[in-house]
XYZ file of C-alpha atoms in Angstrom:
216
model
C 11.255 -2.114 -0.430
C 8.625 -3.790 1.723
C 10.032 -3.112 5.193
C 11.487 0.393 4.827
C 10.774 2.958 2.176
C 13.404 3.224 -0.578
C 12.911 6.998 -0.806
C 13.637 8.421 2.671
C 13.595 12.206 2.941
C 15.113 12.725 6.388
C 18.303 14.701 7.108
C 20.429 11.634 7.840
C 19.359 9.823 4.661
C 17.788 12.018 2.017
C 17.394 10.076 -1.214
C 16.876 13.330 -3.108
C 20.563 14.073 -2.466
C 22.171 10.654 -1.985
C 20.598 8.843 -4.969
C 21.396 5.450 -3.418
C 18.086 3.945 -4.507
C 18.559 5.353 -7.992
C 21.956 3.645 -8.255
C 20.577 0.371 -6.877
C 17.767 0.458 -9.431
C 20.223 1.162 -12.222
C 22.360 -1.827 -11.223
C 19.320 -4.108 -11.049
C 18.064 -2.885 -14.409
C 21.506 -3.292 -16.011
C 21.489 -6.909 -14.755
C 18.086 -7.489 -16.385
C 16.451 -8.166 -13.025
C 12.717 -7.987 -12.576
C 11.851 -5.110 -10.235
C 8.866 -4.282 -8.033
C 9.474 -0.771 -6.749
C 7.284 -0.382 -3.648
C 7.072 3.031 -1.944
C 4.907 5.666 -0.271
C 6.946 8.425 -1.903
C 6.207 10.513 -4.976
C 9.919 10.799 -5.829
C 10.230 7.653 -7.948
C 9.368 9.296 -11.329
C 12.868 10.784 -11.141
C 14.289 7.282 -11.664
C 12.065 5.979 -14.437
C 14.756 6.817 -16.984
C 17.020 4.029 -15.656
C 14.246 1.406 -15.619
C 12.613 -0.771 -18.266
C 8.795 -0.828 -18.426
C 8.961 -4.460 -19.495
C 10.876 -5.526 -16.373
C 9.495 -3.143 -13.735
C 6.248 -2.777 -11.803
C 5.659 0.405 -9.836
C 3.881 -0.114 -6.509
C 2.659 2.846 -4.451
C 0.885 2.690 -1.087
C -2.068 5.064 -0.718
C -4.230 4.366 2.323
C -6.913 7.006 1.789
C -7.957 9.768 -0.598
C -8.496 12.134 2.354
C -5.357 14.294 2.710
C -6.142 15.249 6.323
C -6.554 11.613 7.372
C -3.452 10.610 5.411
C -1.384 13.239 7.213
C -2.392 11.715 10.553
C -1.965 8.092 9.465
C 1.340 8.637 7.641
C 3.067 11.747 9.014
C 5.677 13.160 6.670
C 4.492 11.283 3.596
C 3.364 13.043 0.393
C -0.352 13.686 0.037
C -2.537 11.059 -1.657
C -2.966 13.434 -4.579
C 0.804 13.792 -5.005
C 1.216 10.027 -4.988
C -1.586 9.561 -7.515
C 0.095 12.127 -9.750
C 3.326 10.126 -9.517
C 1.446 6.947 -10.460
C -0.011 8.803 -13.430
C 3.496 9.841 -14.516
C 4.654 6.236 -14.369
C 1.743 4.801 -16.328
C 2.016 7.579 -18.913
C 5.628 6.465 -19.408
C 4.457 2.898 -20.053
C 5.137 1.343 -16.645
C 2.573 -1.053 -15.164
C 1.503 0.121 -11.724
C -0.305 -1.213 -8.700
C -1.552 0.644 -5.641
C -1.617 -0.801 -2.147
C -4.680 0.295 -0.173
C -3.074 -1.098 2.910
C -3.931 -1.486 5.712
C -7.684 -1.171 6.042
C -8.568 -0.022 9.564
C -12.108 -0.150 10.900
C -13.344 3.328 11.705
C -10.645 5.122 9.707
C -10.220 4.262 6.031
C -12.550 1.306 5.405
C -15.712 3.335 4.801
C -17.278 2.606 1.403
C -17.592 6.175 0.086
C -13.953 6.915 0.889
C -12.817 3.699 -0.781
C -14.876 4.514 -3.881
C -13.214 7.927 -4.165
C -9.780 6.361 -3.791
C -10.440 3.559 -6.299
C -11.739 6.087 -8.819
C -8.524 8.088 -8.415
C -6.366 4.986 -8.759
C -8.132 3.927 -11.936
C -7.871 7.430 -13.386
C -4.124 7.364 -12.723
C -3.819 4.289 -14.933
C -2.957 1.665 -12.305
C -3.870 -1.895 -13.231
C -4.052 -3.548 -9.819
C -5.067 -2.819 -6.229
C -3.554 -4.797 -3.353
C -5.037 -4.653 0.117
C -4.954 -6.159 3.598
C -6.486 -5.458 6.980
C -4.387 -4.049 9.785
C -2.403 -6.466 11.992
C -1.837 -4.936 15.434
C 1.004 -5.475 17.869
C 0.705 -4.048 21.402
C 2.925 -1.087 20.472
C 1.128 -0.314 17.216
C -2.226 -0.655 18.966
C -1.185 1.986 21.499
C 0.147 4.352 18.815
C -3.078 4.008 16.854
C -5.178 4.636 19.950
C -3.187 7.755 20.860
C -3.600 9.182 17.356
C -7.250 8.132 16.954
C -8.911 7.725 20.382
C -12.306 7.562 18.700
C -11.679 4.016 17.456
C -11.136 2.567 20.945
C -14.408 0.651 20.796
C -13.337 -1.286 17.704
C -9.916 -2.410 18.955
C -11.150 -5.331 21.098
C -12.391 -6.933 17.870
C -8.748 -7.380 16.835
C -8.428 -10.541 18.873
C -7.237 -13.386 16.649
C -3.551 -14.297 16.915
C -1.723 -14.070 13.593
C 1.696 -15.695 13.228
C 4.704 -14.617 15.233
C 5.227 -11.306 16.980
C 1.995 -11.234 18.992
C 0.013 -9.742 16.136
C -3.765 -9.540 16.436
C -6.247 -9.284 13.593
C -9.977 -9.267 12.992
C -11.811 -12.587 12.697
C -11.887 -14.058 9.194
C -15.536 -13.187 8.563
C -14.961 -9.518 9.462
C -11.838 -9.293 7.321
C -13.791 -10.697 4.394
C -16.566 -8.150 4.994
C -13.997 -5.338 4.779
C -12.171 -6.606 1.715
C -15.029 -7.808 -0.491
C -16.607 -4.346 -1.049
C -13.206 -2.961 -2.003
C -12.706 -5.877 -4.387
C -16.061 -5.133 -6.037
C -15.116 -1.488 -6.558
C -11.731 -2.445 -8.014
C -13.133 -5.035 -10.429
C -15.882 -2.652 -11.520
C -13.137 -0.135 -12.371
C -11.450 -2.716 -14.626
C -8.446 -3.471 -12.408
C -7.054 -6.619 -10.799
C -7.457 -7.191 -7.069
C -5.257 -9.076 -4.623
C -4.884 -9.515 -0.895
C -1.589 -10.036 0.918
C -1.049 -11.566 4.362
C -4.700 -12.639 4.549
C -4.783 -16.376 5.255
C -8.054 -17.914 4.116
C -8.919 -15.104 1.703
C -6.743 -15.888 -1.313
C -9.890 -16.739 -3.271
C -10.411 -12.973 -3.566
C -7.308 -12.652 -5.769
C -7.484 -12.164 -9.507
C -3.671 -12.145 -9.815
C -0.578 -12.385 -7.600
C -0.164 -9.645 -4.984
C 3.446 -8.876 -5.948
C 2.692 -7.447 -9.369
C 4.223 -10.273 -11.386
C 1.021 -10.639 -13.392
C 1.356 -7.103 -14.781
C 4.610 -7.502 -16.729
């Protein structure tokens, strides 16, 4: 699920009780469909028993190794450590896994030491690929980000280039490359594949497709 998480844990739709995603995965697996399971949740190990490692890639988004920062960036989501433990459970069961370090935001989670700690944790969990992109800001998301992190106000004017429909703004190409290349170097040094998504002009950074198809 790339636009809404397949493992909601809210009162109106709690996947822990409803098991709708589990049933959908079972139906897809029974039909021999290839599956990329993309989530920010740590609940997915519950459903590995209905999936085939040869037809499934597990994708987990982890934006930072810092649990305090993660709680502010992604309120209500499991800690980075809980998600890494879930990735470890999947790879131990034979499932190929990728981690999305996405999005990178100047002044928050793009600092080199923090990325090194996160990449080390991802590699230790057995993931085989890291996917990343830089943040694309709409007016509403820009305001939410500024309210949560007023200290990054000085960097926001740099997000000035129009990107596609929806009035998105992104960093200039050279700055996006400067953010993504150090992460790529860390990932390759750790023996994993690296890919970018939604980064026009930077596909040369990829060592495999960003949707996990190269892992099965």
